[in-house]
């Protein structure tokens, strides 16, 4: 390949660049990884996905694409590979162009497994890995990458992402779900209550629940705001989906939420997860 600049790692995450909590964690001894998508089938994670937009119009060898992506990921490649292997599932990279052509690279076995001529064909292919079907139309898509816009047109959106996983020594220690709140228009970090939005976000919580259970690691929720230096750190104990005599639907926290200056986020997480010993 000519240059690594031919790659664009597009994402549907629109606020991540302003996430100071993530930036502090990235400067610590811990690694952070994410997956641009993951699918759920039969209550378990069935596939891990990443993606990259290819700017070059030239026909490129699969081996070159694979090695270039691997080089770009650095040590994250091995953490992601280990995580996929620990779940017993595949990790695929979708390499696509503006003209909607795409190929699927198996990152564990270093081979191409599929080629598509349109985003519609790609979207249909993803369906065999997931049970969930979308029943409502999407809003606010104009600022999303073209691949997201097009897949949503077919009511088969790009699978939801895994925000981050906290890692050490190539091992995933916890899944992190970042929640951004608008402190000036909606609620401050301290006021933000995930259960106020549980009903409309229930599918998001369900797949996160299935992810943490399959991976066998804790799920942390970190609430942050662009206008505050305070973060909220919450540890999920259980997620209740159906009302009973004893419980209402919502998220049960293992401990009282911790509110701290963002600069202390690493030590707070270490305390919650008992990582200091």
Short mmCIF file of C-alpha atoms in Angstrom, two decimals:
data_model
loop_
_atom_site.label_atom_id
_atom_site.label_comp_id
_atom_site.label_asym_id
_atom_site.label_seq_id
_atom_site.Cartn_x
_atom_site.Cartn_y
_atom_site.Cartn_z
CA UNK A 1 0.00 0.00 0.00
CA UNK A 2 1.11 3.55 -0.62
CA UNK A 3 0.32 5.22 2.68
CA UNK A 4 -1.58 4.70 5.87
CA UNK A 5 -3.34 8.00 5.13
CA UNK A 6 -5.49 6.04 2.68
CA UNK A 7 -7.44 4.78 5.69
CA UNK A 8 -10.19 6.67 7.50
CA UNK A 9 -11.45 5.08 10.72
CA UNK A 10 -14.99 6.47 10.62
CA UNK A 11 -17.27 6.16 13.63
CA UNK A 12 -20.92 6.79 14.47
CA UNK A 13 -19.82 8.19 17.86
CA UNK A 14 -20.31 11.94 17.65
CA UNK A 15 -19.22 13.23 21.08
CA UNK A 16 -16.24 11.01 21.87
CA UNK A 17 -13.62 13.57 20.79
CA UNK A 18 -14.68 15.80 23.71
CA UNK A 19 -14.70 13.02 26.31
CA UNK A 20 -12.17 14.13 28.94
CA UNK A 21 -12.83 11.04 31.06
CA UNK A 22 -11.61 8.84 28.22
CA UNK A 23 -8.57 11.05 27.66
CA UNK A 24 -7.49 10.74 31.31
CA UNK A 25 -7.87 6.94 31.20
CA UNK A 26 -5.80 6.77 28.01
CA UNK A 27 -2.92 8.50 29.81
CA UNK A 28 -2.86 5.86 32.56
CA UNK A 29 -1.15 2.46 32.74
CA UNK A 30 -4.31 0.91 31.33
CA UNK A 31 -5.14 0.29 27.70
CA UNK A 32 -8.52 1.17 26.22
CA UNK A 33 -10.00 -0.70 23.29
CA UNK A 34 -13.31 -0.37 21.53
CA UNK A 35 -15.21 -2.21 18.83
CA UNK A 36 -17.20 -0.24 16.29
CA UNK A 37 -19.90 -2.88 16.43
CA UNK A 38 -20.92 -6.18 17.98
CA UNK A 39 -23.90 -8.42 17.37
CA UNK A 40 -26.04 -10.54 19.68
CA UNK A 41 -27.63 -13.88 18.79
CA UNK A 42 -29.22 -16.35 21.21
CA UNK A 43 -28.35 -14.02 24.12
CA UNK A 44 -24.62 -14.13 23.43
CA UNK A 45 -22.15 -12.02 21.49
CA UNK A 46 -21.95 -13.55 18.03
CA UNK A 47 -19.49 -11.24 16.24
CA UNK A 48 -17.09 -8.36 16.93
CA UNK A 49 -16.80 -5.72 14.19
CA UNK A 50 -14.52 -2.88 13.26
CA UNK A 51 -14.47 -0.83 10.10
CA UNK A 52 -12.30 1.40 7.97
CA UNK A 53 -13.03 3.52 4.92
CA UNK A 54 -10.58 3.07 2.07
CA UNK A 55 -9.79 6.22 0.11
CA UNK A 56 -7.78 4.55 -2.64
CA UNK A 57 -9.63 3.35 -5.73
CA UNK A 58 -6.88 0.88 -6.60
CA UNK A 59 -7.37 -2.85 -6.19
CA UNK A 60 -5.37 -3.85 -3.12
CA UNK A 61 -4.16 -7.21 -1.95
CA UNK A 62 -5.92 -8.70 1.07
CA UNK A 63 -2.54 -9.37 2.66
CA UNK A 64 -1.58 -5.70 2.37
CA UNK A 65 -4.87 -4.52 3.84
CA UNK A 66 -4.56 -6.91 6.74
CA UNK A 67 -0.96 -5.94 7.55
CA UNK A 68 -1.71 -2.21 7.26
CA UNK A 69 -4.66 -2.43 9.66
CA UNK A 70 -2.65 -4.59 12.06
CA UNK A 71 0.19 -2.06 12.00
CA UNK A 72 -2.17 0.83 12.61
CA UNK A 73 -3.75 -0.88 15.63
CA UNK A 74 -0.43 -1.65 17.28
CA UNK A 75 -0.79 -3.49 20.59
CA UNK A 76 -4.55 -3.05 20.45
CA UNK A 77 -4.58 -5.71 17.75
CA UNK A 78 -3.45 -8.36 20.24
CA UNK A 79 -5.86 -7.22 22.96
CA UNK A 80 -8.76 -7.35 20.51
CA UNK A 81 -7.64 -10.72 19.20
CA UNK A 82 -7.37 -12.13 22.73
CA UNK A 83 -10.80 -10.77 23.63
CA UNK A 84 -12.42 -12.34 20.57
CA UNK A 85 -10.73 -15.65 21.33
CA UNK A 86 -11.85 -15.50 24.96
CA UNK A 87 -15.45 -15.12 23.75
CA UNK A 88 -15.00 -17.88 21.19
CA UNK A 89 -16.18 -15.70 18.31
CA UNK A 90 -14.86 -14.00 15.19
CA UNK A 91 -13.52 -10.48 14.83
CA UNK A 92 -14.10 -9.00 11.38
CA UNK A 93 -13.02 -5.73 9.77
CA UNK A 94 -15.33 -4.16 7.20
CA UNK A 95 -13.19 -2.34 4.62
CA UNK A 96 -15.39 -0.13 2.44
CA UNK A 97 -15.31 2.61 -0.15
CA UNK A 98 -17.49 5.64 -0.90
CA UNK A 99 -18.90 3.75 -3.93
CA UNK A 100 -20.36 1.23 -1.43
CA UNK A 101 -18.07 -1.66 -2.37
CA UNK A 102 -16.79 -3.51 0.69
CA UNK A 103 -14.94 -6.60 1.79
CA UNK A 104 -14.91 -8.45 5.09
CA UNK A 105 -11.54 -9.33 6.61
CA UNK A 106 -11.24 -12.06 9.22
CA UNK A 107 -8.67 -10.49 11.54
CA UNK A 108 -7.92 -13.68 13.46
CA UNK A 109 -7.31 -15.88 10.42
CA UNK A 110 -6.00 -13.13 8.13
CA UNK A 111 -8.28 -13.80 5.17
CA UNK A 112 -11.13 -12.28 3.19
CA UNK A 113 -14.46 -13.98 3.77
CA UNK A 114 -16.90 -11.86 1.76
CA UNK A 115 -17.23 -9.08 -0.82
CA UNK A 116 -20.25 -6.82 -1.38
CA UNK A 117 -21.19 -4.33 -4.08
CA UNK A 118 -23.59 -2.24 -1.98
CA UNK A 119 -24.23 -1.21 1.62
CA UNK A 120 -27.61 -2.92 1.34
CA UNK A 121 -25.93 -6.27 0.71
CA UNK A 122 -23.58 -5.61 3.62
CA UNK A 123 -26.51 -4.74 5.90
CA UNK A 124 -28.39 -7.90 4.95
CA UNK A 125 -25.25 -9.97 5.65
CA UNK A 126 -25.06 -8.63 9.21
CA UNK A 127 -28.57 -9.89 9.94
CA UNK A 128 -27.46 -13.51 10.17
CA UNK A 129 -25.40 -12.63 13.23
CA UNK A 130 -28.13 -10.90 15.24
CA UNK A 131 -31.60 -11.47 16.60
CA UNK A 132 -32.68 -7.87 17.10
CA UNK A 133 -34.72 -6.12 14.43
CA UNK A 134 -35.31 -2.38 14.40
CA UNK A 135 -38.95 -1.32 14.41
CA UNK A 136 -38.64 2.47 14.37
CA UNK A 137 -37.15 5.03 12.03
CA UNK A 138 -34.01 6.93 12.94
CA UNK A 139 -33.61 10.67 13.31
CA UNK A 140 -30.60 12.99 13.19
CA UNK A 141 -28.51 11.03 10.69
CA UNK A 142 -27.16 13.89 8.56
CA UNK A 143 -23.88 14.10 10.49
CA UNK A 144 -23.24 10.35 10.40
CA UNK A 145 -20.89 8.67 7.91
CA UNK A 146 -22.53 7.59 4.65
CA UNK A 147 -22.33 3.90 5.58
CA UNK A 148 -24.46 4.54 8.68
CA UNK A 149 -26.98 6.65 6.79
CA UNK A 150 -27.40 4.09 4.03
CA UNK A 151 -27.74 1.08 6.33
CA UNK A 152 -30.38 2.92 8.35
CA UNK A 153 -32.34 3.54 5.17
CA UNK A 154 -32.83 -0.24 4.96
CA UNK A 155 -33.85 -0.45 8.65
CA UNK A 156 -30.72 -2.53 9.28
CA UNK A 157 -28.41 -0.11 11.11
CA UNK A 158 -24.75 -0.70 11.71
CA UNK A 159 -24.58 -2.76 14.95
CA UNK A 160 -24.16 -0.81 18.18
CA UNK A 161 -20.62 -0.26 19.38
CA UNK A 162 -18.74 -1.16 22.52
CA UNK A 163 -17.60 2.23 23.86
CA UNK A 164 -14.46 1.05 25.62
CA UNK A 165 -12.96 -1.82 27.54
CA UNK A 166 -10.42 -1.22 30.31
CA UNK A 167 -7.43 -3.51 29.78
CA UNK A 168 -4.13 -4.45 31.37
CA UNK A 169 -1.54 -6.96 30.18
CA UNK A 170 -3.65 -7.67 27.07
CA UNK A 171 -6.62 -8.69 29.22
CA UNK A 172 -10.03 -7.00 29.42
CA UNK A 173 -10.82 -5.99 33.01
CA UNK A 174 -14.16 -4.22 32.51
CA UNK A 175 -16.54 -2.91 29.88
CA UNK A 176 -17.10 0.85 29.99
CA UNK A 177 -20.28 2.56 28.81
CA UNK A 178 -19.78 6.33 28.56
CA UNK A 179 -22.89 8.47 29.02
CA UNK A 180 -22.72 12.11 27.95
CA UNK A 181 -25.07 14.61 29.61
CA UNK A 182 -25.71 18.21 28.67
CA UNK A 183 -25.32 19.91 32.03
CA UNK A 184 -26.74 23.22 30.83
CA UNK A 185 -29.83 21.99 28.97
CA UNK A 186 -30.71 18.65 30.52
CA UNK A 187 -29.06 17.44 33.75
CA UNK A 188 -25.76 17.82 35.54
CA UNK A 189 -23.54 14.78 36.06
CA UNK A 190 -24.89 14.39 39.60
CA UNK A 191 -28.49 14.78 38.44
CA UNK A 192 -28.20 12.35 35.55
CA UNK A 193 -30.20 9.19 36.26
CA UNK A 194 -29.89 6.37 33.72
CA UNK A 195 -33.15 4.87 34.90
CA UNK A 196 -35.05 7.95 33.74
CA UNK A 197 -34.24 6.86 30.18
CA UNK A 198 -34.33 3.11 30.73
CA UNK A 199 -37.52 2.43 28.79
CA UNK A 200 -36.34 4.08 25.57
CA UNK A 201 -32.80 2.70 25.99
CA UNK A 202 -33.81 -0.83 26.98
CA UNK A 203 -32.37 -2.48 23.86
CA UNK A 204 -29.03 -0.75 24.42
CA UNK A 205 -28.93 -1.99 28.02
CA UNK A 206 -29.97 -5.48 27.01
CA UNK A 207 -27.09 -5.96 24.59
CA UNK A 208 -24.63 -4.44 27.08
CA UNK A 209 -25.93 -6.88 29.68
CA UNK A 210 -25.43 -9.79 27.30
CA UNK A 211 -21.94 -8.53 26.45
CA UNK A 212 -20.81 -8.27 30.09
CA UNK A 213 -22.29 -11.68 30.94
CA UNK A 214 -20.67 -13.40 27.95
CA UNK A 215 -17.32 -11.74 28.69
CA UNK A 216 -17.62 -12.36 32.43
CA UNK A 217 -16.35 -8.89 33.33
CA UNK A 218 -17.89 -5.91 35.20
CA UNK A 219 -19.83 -3.18 33.42
CA UNK A 220 -18.96 0.39 34.43
CA UNK A 221 -21.08 3.39 33.48
CA UNK A 222 -19.21 6.69 33.38
CA UNK A 223 -21.29 9.87 33.11
CA UNK A 224 -19.47 12.95 31.83
CA UNK A 225 -20.22 16.42 30.54
CA UNK A 226 -18.35 18.81 28.27
CA UNK A 227 -19.00 21.64 30.74
CA UNK A 228 -18.09 19.91 34.03
CA UNK A 229 -14.91 18.51 35.54
CA UNK A 230 -16.96 16.01 37.55
CA UNK A 231 -17.62 12.44 36.41
CA UNK A 232 -20.09 9.93 37.75
CA UNK A 233 -18.82 6.35 38.08
CA UNK A 234 -21.35 3.55 38.47
CA UNK A 235 -20.96 -0.23 38.70
CA UNK A 236 -23.81 -2.34 37.35
CA UNK A 237 -25.02 -5.15 39.59
CA UNK A 238 -28.08 -6.25 37.64
CA UNK A 239 -30.48 -5.07 34.96
CA UNK A 240 -34.18 -5.72 35.50
CA UNK A 241 -36.42 -5.89 32.42
CA UNK A 242 -39.79 -6.91 33.86
CA UNK A 243 -41.82 -5.49 36.70
CA UNK A 244 -42.44 -7.76 39.70
CA UNK A 245 -43.78 -7.36 43.22
CA UNK A 246 -40.27 -6.64 44.49
CA UNK A 247 -38.60 -4.81 41.61
CA UNK A 248 -39.27 -2.35 38.82
CA UNK A 249 -37.50 -2.37 35.45
CA UNK A 250 -34.17 -0.56 35.50
CA UNK A 251 -30.51 -0.74 36.42
CA UNK A 252 -29.43 -1.85 39.88
CA UNK A 253 -26.11 -0.41 41.00
CA UNK A 254 -23.65 -2.53 42.98
CA UNK A 255 -22.55 0.51 44.98
CA UNK A 256 -23.67 4.10 45.41
CA UNK A 257 -22.55 6.13 42.38
CA UNK A 258 -19.25 7.91 42.94
CA UNK A 259 -18.83 11.54 41.84
CA UNK A 260 -15.28 12.75 41.53
CA UNK A 261 -13.05 15.16 39.68
CA UNK A 262 -12.20 13.69 36.29
CA UNK A 263 -8.48 13.74 37.15
CA UNK A 264 -9.18 11.14 39.87
CA UNK A 265 -11.04 8.73 37.61
CA UNK A 266 -8.24 6.15 37.44
CA UNK A 267 -7.84 5.77 41.20
CA UNK A 268 -11.62 5.69 41.69
CA UNK A 269 -12.02 2.88 39.16
CA UNK A 270 -9.11 0.97 40.69
CA UNK A 271 -10.86 1.20 44.07
CA UNK A 272 -14.21 0.07 42.68
CA UNK A 273 -12.73 -2.88 40.79
CA UNK A 274 -10.21 -3.71 43.50
CA UNK A 275 -7.29 -3.32 41.08
CA UNK A 276 -4.79 -1.83 43.53
CA UNK A 277 -3.85 -5.16 45.14
#
